[in-house]
Tab-separated table of C-alpha atoms in Angstrom:
chain	number	residue	atom	x	y	z
L	1	MET	CA	0.000	0.000	0.000
L	2	GLN	CA	2.872	2.359	0.703
L	3	LYS	CA	3.957	1.769	-2.896
L	4	VAL	CA	0.440	2.598	-4.032
L	5	LEU	CA	0.480	5.920	-2.250
L	6	ASN	CA	3.818	6.883	-3.804
L	7	SER	CA	2.841	5.722	-7.284
L	8	LYS	CA	2.350	8.094	-10.191
L	9	LYS	CA	-0.680	5.978	-11.064
L	10	LEU	CA	-2.462	7.357	-8.021
L	11	GLY	CA	-3.310	10.782	-9.348
L	12	TYR	CA	-6.243	12.910	-8.329
L	13	ASP	CA	-8.425	11.022	-10.789
L	14	LEU	CA	-7.774	7.643	-9.138
L	15	LEU	CA	-9.756	4.830	-10.739
L	16	PHE	CA	-8.312	1.649	-9.263
L	17	THR	CA	-4.957	0.129	-8.428
L	18	LEU	CA	-3.737	-3.260	-7.247
L	19	GLN	CA	-0.693	-3.682	-5.034
L	20	LYS	CA	0.995	-6.217	-2.788
L	21	ALA	CA	0.958	-5.041	0.828
L	22	ASN	CA	4.282	-6.540	1.864
L	23	PHE	CA	4.390	-4.494	5.053
L	24	ILE	CA	1.534	-6.511	6.617
L	25	ASN	CA	2.108	-9.788	8.497
L	26	LEU	CA	-0.814	-11.910	7.281
L	27	GLU	CA	-0.348	-14.683	9.832
L	28	GLU	CA	-0.686	-12.175	12.653
L	29	LEU	CA	-4.021	-10.929	11.331
L	30	GLN	CA	-5.361	-14.311	10.180
L	31	ARG	CA	-5.897	-15.546	13.737
L	32	PHE	CA	-8.453	-12.801	14.393
L	33	PHE	CA	-10.793	-14.335	11.818
L	34	GLN	CA	-11.366	-17.532	13.799
L	35	ASP	CA	-14.212	-16.273	16.020
L	36	LEU	CA	-16.220	-13.934	13.802
L	37	PRO	CA	-19.975	-13.911	14.565
L	38	VAL	CA	-22.399	-15.037	11.857
L	39	ASP	CA	-23.866	-12.197	9.777
L	40	PRO	CA	-27.562	-12.379	10.799
L	41	TYR	CA	-28.785	-10.428	7.769
L	42	ILE	CA	-27.725	-12.953	5.113
L	43	LYS	CA	-29.481	-16.311	4.685
L	44	GLY	CA	-27.377	-19.452	4.714
L	45	ASN	CA	-25.031	-18.654	7.618
L	46	TYR	CA	-22.049	-18.640	5.253
L	47	ARG	CA	-20.837	-15.124	6.098
L	48	ARG	CA	-19.196	-14.045	9.343
L	49	ARG	CA	-18.491	-10.430	10.112
L	50	ARG	CA	-17.357	-7.691	12.463
L	51	LEU	CA	-17.499	-3.971	11.779
L	52	SER	CA	-16.044	-0.854	13.410
L	53	ARG	CA	-15.322	2.738	12.484
L	54	PHE	CA	-12.161	4.743	13.041
L	55	SER	CA	-10.490	8.075	12.503
L	56	ILE	CA	-6.825	9.017	12.428
L	57	THR	CA	-6.355	11.885	14.886
L	58	ASP	CA	-3.023	13.474	15.809
L	59	GLY	CA	-1.190	10.556	14.259
L	60	LYS	CA	-3.122	7.942	16.242
L	61	VAL	CA	-5.851	5.448	15.364
L	62	VAL	CA	-9.010	6.369	17.263
L	63	LYS	CA	-11.863	3.862	17.500
L	64	LEU	CA	-15.156	5.727	17.224
L	65	PRO	CA	-18.400	4.904	19.086
L	66	HIS	CA	-20.499	1.964	17.975
L	67	GLY	CA	-22.632	2.679	14.920
L	68	ARG	CA	-25.178	1.047	12.650
L	69	LEU	CA	-24.550	0.398	8.966
L	70	PHE	CA	-27.048	1.858	6.523
L	71	GLN	CA	-27.251	1.585	2.742
L	72	SER	CA	-30.246	2.427	0.605
L	73	LYS	CA	-31.924	-0.090	-1.688
L	74	GLU	CA	-30.305	1.816	-4.545
L	75	TYR	CA	-26.935	0.447	-3.469
L	76	ASN	CA	-27.932	-2.777	-1.733
L	77	PRO	CA	-31.128	-4.406	-3.043
L	78	VAL	CA	-30.758	-7.355	-0.649
L	79	VAL	CA	-30.465	-5.631	2.755
L	80	GLY	CA	-30.874	-1.965	1.862
L	81	ASP	CA	-33.057	0.533	3.743
L	82	ILE	CA	-32.492	-1.183	7.093
L	83	GLN	CA	-30.158	-0.387	9.961
L	84	ARG	CA	-27.683	-3.240	10.305
L	85	GLU	CA	-25.765	-3.797	13.518
L	86	PHE	CA	-22.637	-5.945	13.894
L	87	HIS	CA	-20.241	-6.877	16.655
L	88	GLU	CA	-17.259	-4.566	17.002
L	89	ILE	CA	-13.780	-5.588	15.867
L	90	ASP	CA	-11.805	-7.269	18.658
L	91	ASP	CA	-9.919	-4.821	20.889
L	92	ALA	CA	-6.712	-6.830	20.534
L	93	LEU	CA	-6.882	-6.433	16.755
L	94	VAL	CA	-7.584	-2.698	16.987
L	95	VAL	CA	-4.241	-2.076	18.708
L	96	HIS	CA	-2.243	-4.572	16.634
L	97	GLU	CA	0.563	-2.839	14.762
L	98	ASP	CA	-0.181	-4.566	11.447
L	99	PHE	CA	-3.825	-3.511	11.618
L	100	THR	CA	-2.932	0.090	12.400
L	101	ARG	CA	-0.439	0.121	9.498
L	102	LEU	CA	-3.291	-0.820	7.181
L	103	LEU	CA	-5.482	1.993	8.507
L	104	PHE	CA	-2.718	4.593	8.233
L	105	ALA	CA	-2.055	3.634	4.620
L	106	PHE	CA	-5.732	3.744	3.663
L	107	ASN	CA	-6.164	7.055	5.487
L	108	ASP	CA	-3.450	8.602	3.316
L	109	ALA	CA	-5.533	7.782	0.253
L	110	CYS	CA	-8.717	9.088	1.908
L	111	LYS	CA	-7.095	12.504	2.372
L	112	LEU	CA	-6.871	12.799	-1.408
L	113	TYR	CA	-10.218	11.377	-2.482
L	114	SER	CA	-12.766	12.091	0.247
L	115	ASP	CA	-13.894	14.946	2.476
L	116	SER	CA	-14.708	12.378	5.167
L	117	ARG	CA	-12.173	11.473	7.834
L	118	GLU	CA	-14.060	8.430	9.050
L	119	ILE	CA	-13.019	4.926	7.988
L	120	GLY	CA	-15.229	1.856	8.170
L	121	VAL	CA	-13.509	-1.519	8.544
L	122	HIS	CA	-15.449	-4.664	7.653
L	123	GLN	CA	-13.777	-7.876	8.805
L	124	ILE	CA	-15.402	-10.636	6.747
L	125	ARG	CA	-15.050	-14.395	6.463
L	126	THR	CA	-17.011	-16.170	3.724
L	127	THR	CA	-17.327	-19.913	4.315
L	128	CYS	CA	-18.316	-22.646	1.886
L	129	SER	CA	-19.007	-26.369	1.896
L	130	ALA	CA	-20.021	-28.976	-0.663
L	131	THR	CA	-23.689	-28.292	0.128
L	132	ASN	CA	-23.538	-24.572	0.905
L	133	PHE	CA	-21.482	-22.339	-1.411
L	134	GLY	CA	-20.491	-18.910	-0.104
L	135	ASN	CA	-21.480	-15.696	-1.842
L	136	PRO	CA	-19.239	-12.714	-0.952
L	137	ALA	CA	-21.549	-10.308	-2.819
L	138	PRO	CA	-25.191	-11.444	-2.531
L	139	GLU	CA	-26.290	-7.993	-3.722
L	140	GLY	CA	-24.741	-8.673	-7.148
L	141	ILE	CA	-22.878	-6.043	-9.166
L	142	HIS	CA	-23.047	-2.939	-7.006
L	143	ARG	CA	-21.564	0.207	-5.539
L	144	ASP	CA	-21.360	0.720	-1.787
L	145	GLY	CA	-22.352	4.385	-1.847
L	146	THR	CA	-19.056	5.655	-0.436
L	147	ASP	CA	-16.016	7.438	-1.928
L	148	LEU	CA	-13.101	5.039	-1.641
L	149	ILE	CA	-12.883	1.272	-1.030
L	150	ALA	CA	-9.967	-1.022	-0.283
L	151	ILE	CA	-10.320	-4.806	-0.432
L	152	PHE	CA	-7.421	-6.522	1.322
L	153	SER	CA	-7.125	-10.302	1.039
L	154	ILE	CA	-5.946	-11.937	4.261
L	155	GLY	CA	-6.422	-15.627	3.516
L	156	ARG	CA	-7.890	-18.270	1.222
L	157	ASN	CA	-8.165	-21.801	2.572
L	158	ASN	CA	-9.508	-24.680	0.448
L	159	VAL	CA	-11.517	-22.396	-1.844
L	160	GLN	CA	-11.958	-21.821	-5.540
L	161	GLY	CA	-13.755	-18.855	-7.023
L	162	GLY	CA	-14.025	-15.537	-5.246
L	163	GLU	CA	-12.865	-13.551	-8.273
L	164	THR	CA	-13.253	-9.795	-7.916
L	165	HIS	CA	-14.660	-7.836	-10.878
L	166	LEU	CA	-14.831	-4.091	-11.551
L	167	TYR	CA	-17.319	-2.587	-13.995
L	168	ARG	CA	-17.854	0.845	-15.472
L	169	SER	CA	-21.499	-0.092	-16.014
L	170	LYS	CA	-23.619	-3.045	-14.962
L	171	LYS	CA	-24.380	-3.682	-18.624
L	172	GLU	CA	-20.733	-3.812	-19.720
L	173	SER	CA	-18.073	-6.486	-19.384
L	174	PRO	CA	-15.706	-6.089	-16.421
L	175	VAL	CA	-12.669	-3.872	-16.939
L	176	PHE	CA	-10.822	-5.806	-14.208
L	177	ASN	CA	-11.172	-9.358	-12.959
L	178	LYS	CA	-8.808	-11.169	-10.630
L	179	THR	CA	-8.789	-13.533	-7.694
L	180	LEU	CA	-7.147	-11.517	-4.921
L	181	ASN	CA	-4.405	-13.609	-3.351
L	182	PRO	CA	-3.431	-13.174	0.300
L	183	GLY	CA	-1.504	-9.952	0.696
L	184	GLU	CA	-3.003	-8.252	-2.361
L	185	LEU	CA	-4.908	-5.009	-1.921
L	186	LEU	CA	-7.315	-3.518	-4.440
L	187	LEU	CA	-7.999	0.201	-4.033
L	188	LEU	CA	-10.902	1.611	-6.038
L	189	ASN	CA	-12.979	4.704	-6.523
L	190	ASP	CA	-16.543	3.719	-5.604
L	191	ARG	CA	-17.943	6.705	-7.492
L	192	GLU	CA	-16.439	5.421	-10.734
L	193	PHE	CA	-16.860	1.628	-10.519
L	194	PHE	CA	-19.335	-1.076	-9.698
L	195	HIS	CA	-17.783	-4.165	-8.114
L	196	TYR	CA	-18.650	-7.810	-7.566
L	197	THR	CA	-17.012	-10.976	-6.224
L	198	THR	CA	-18.013	-14.401	-7.555
L	199	PRO	CA	-19.174	-17.193	-5.192
L	200	VAL	CA	-16.700	-19.558	-3.569
L	201	LYS	CA	-16.825	-23.324	-3.229
L	202	PRO	CA	-14.385	-25.784	-1.645
L	203	LEU	CA	-11.518	-27.300	-3.598
L	204	ASN	CA	-11.834	-30.425	-1.477
L	205	ALA	CA	-15.515	-31.218	-1.060
L	206	GLU	CA	-14.874	-33.080	2.191
L	207	THR	CA	-13.597	-29.947	3.969
L	208	ASP	CA	-15.099	-26.498	4.421
L	209	GLY	CA	-13.353	-23.551	2.777
L	210	THR	CA	-12.839	-19.963	3.941
L	211	ARG	CA	-12.088	-16.601	2.302
L	212	ASP	CA	-10.952	-13.822	4.663
L	213	VAL	CA	-10.814	-10.123	3.751
L	214	PHE	CA	-10.824	-6.664	5.216
L	215	VAL	CA	-12.980	-4.189	3.327
L	216	LEU	CA	-12.245	-0.554	4.192
L	217	THR	CA	-14.508	2.311	3.190
L	218	CYS	CA	-14.310	6.080	3.410
L	219	PRO	CA	-16.795	7.390	4.509
L	220	SER	CA	-17.723	4.556	6.843
L	221	LEU	CA	-21.508	4.500	6.115
L	222	LEU	CA	-22.008	4.039	9.876
L	223	SER	CA	-24.146	6.313	11.991
């Protein structure tokens, strides 16, 4: 991500960029995905999730008060127009140096592309089995209704699929499509692109699979 922020590609008219975040220890963050609560708003119990909001104040990460996530039906036809409430991100993760590095890097981009100084962090595990495939984007091709989004892949275990697509229009072919490998970070302008991630299923049908990501947004969409 540091390379992203110093790249000539990241001009004021940022569209999207993909980088390897080598400054993050994935193993350190992976362990915090083991006890995520089930997302109660999605049928099938295949998605687990925590959500918190932060600001960077005086060079420090500040965790903001608990909030509820709201998106209109325009952006989320599946669970739009309702206040969604999730468990907060674990306190031990909030103060972890690798987690704070990620927030600092994303905040640098937010200074350029958003008037908001509030960051939302979605910690998401999508699970799958032979009888219950996981759908990272049940709302289909969509925008989140924010300014800037970062999708950071933490881990993929016994999964196939989960390819991320970016579209200029829902009616056009994707301008970007890639399976994000652990350590890869996709930064995108939500005002310019629709995005979507294909369902995941297990490579080995006898064992469940998992896909772990952080999704960061600015503004947070929490209130």
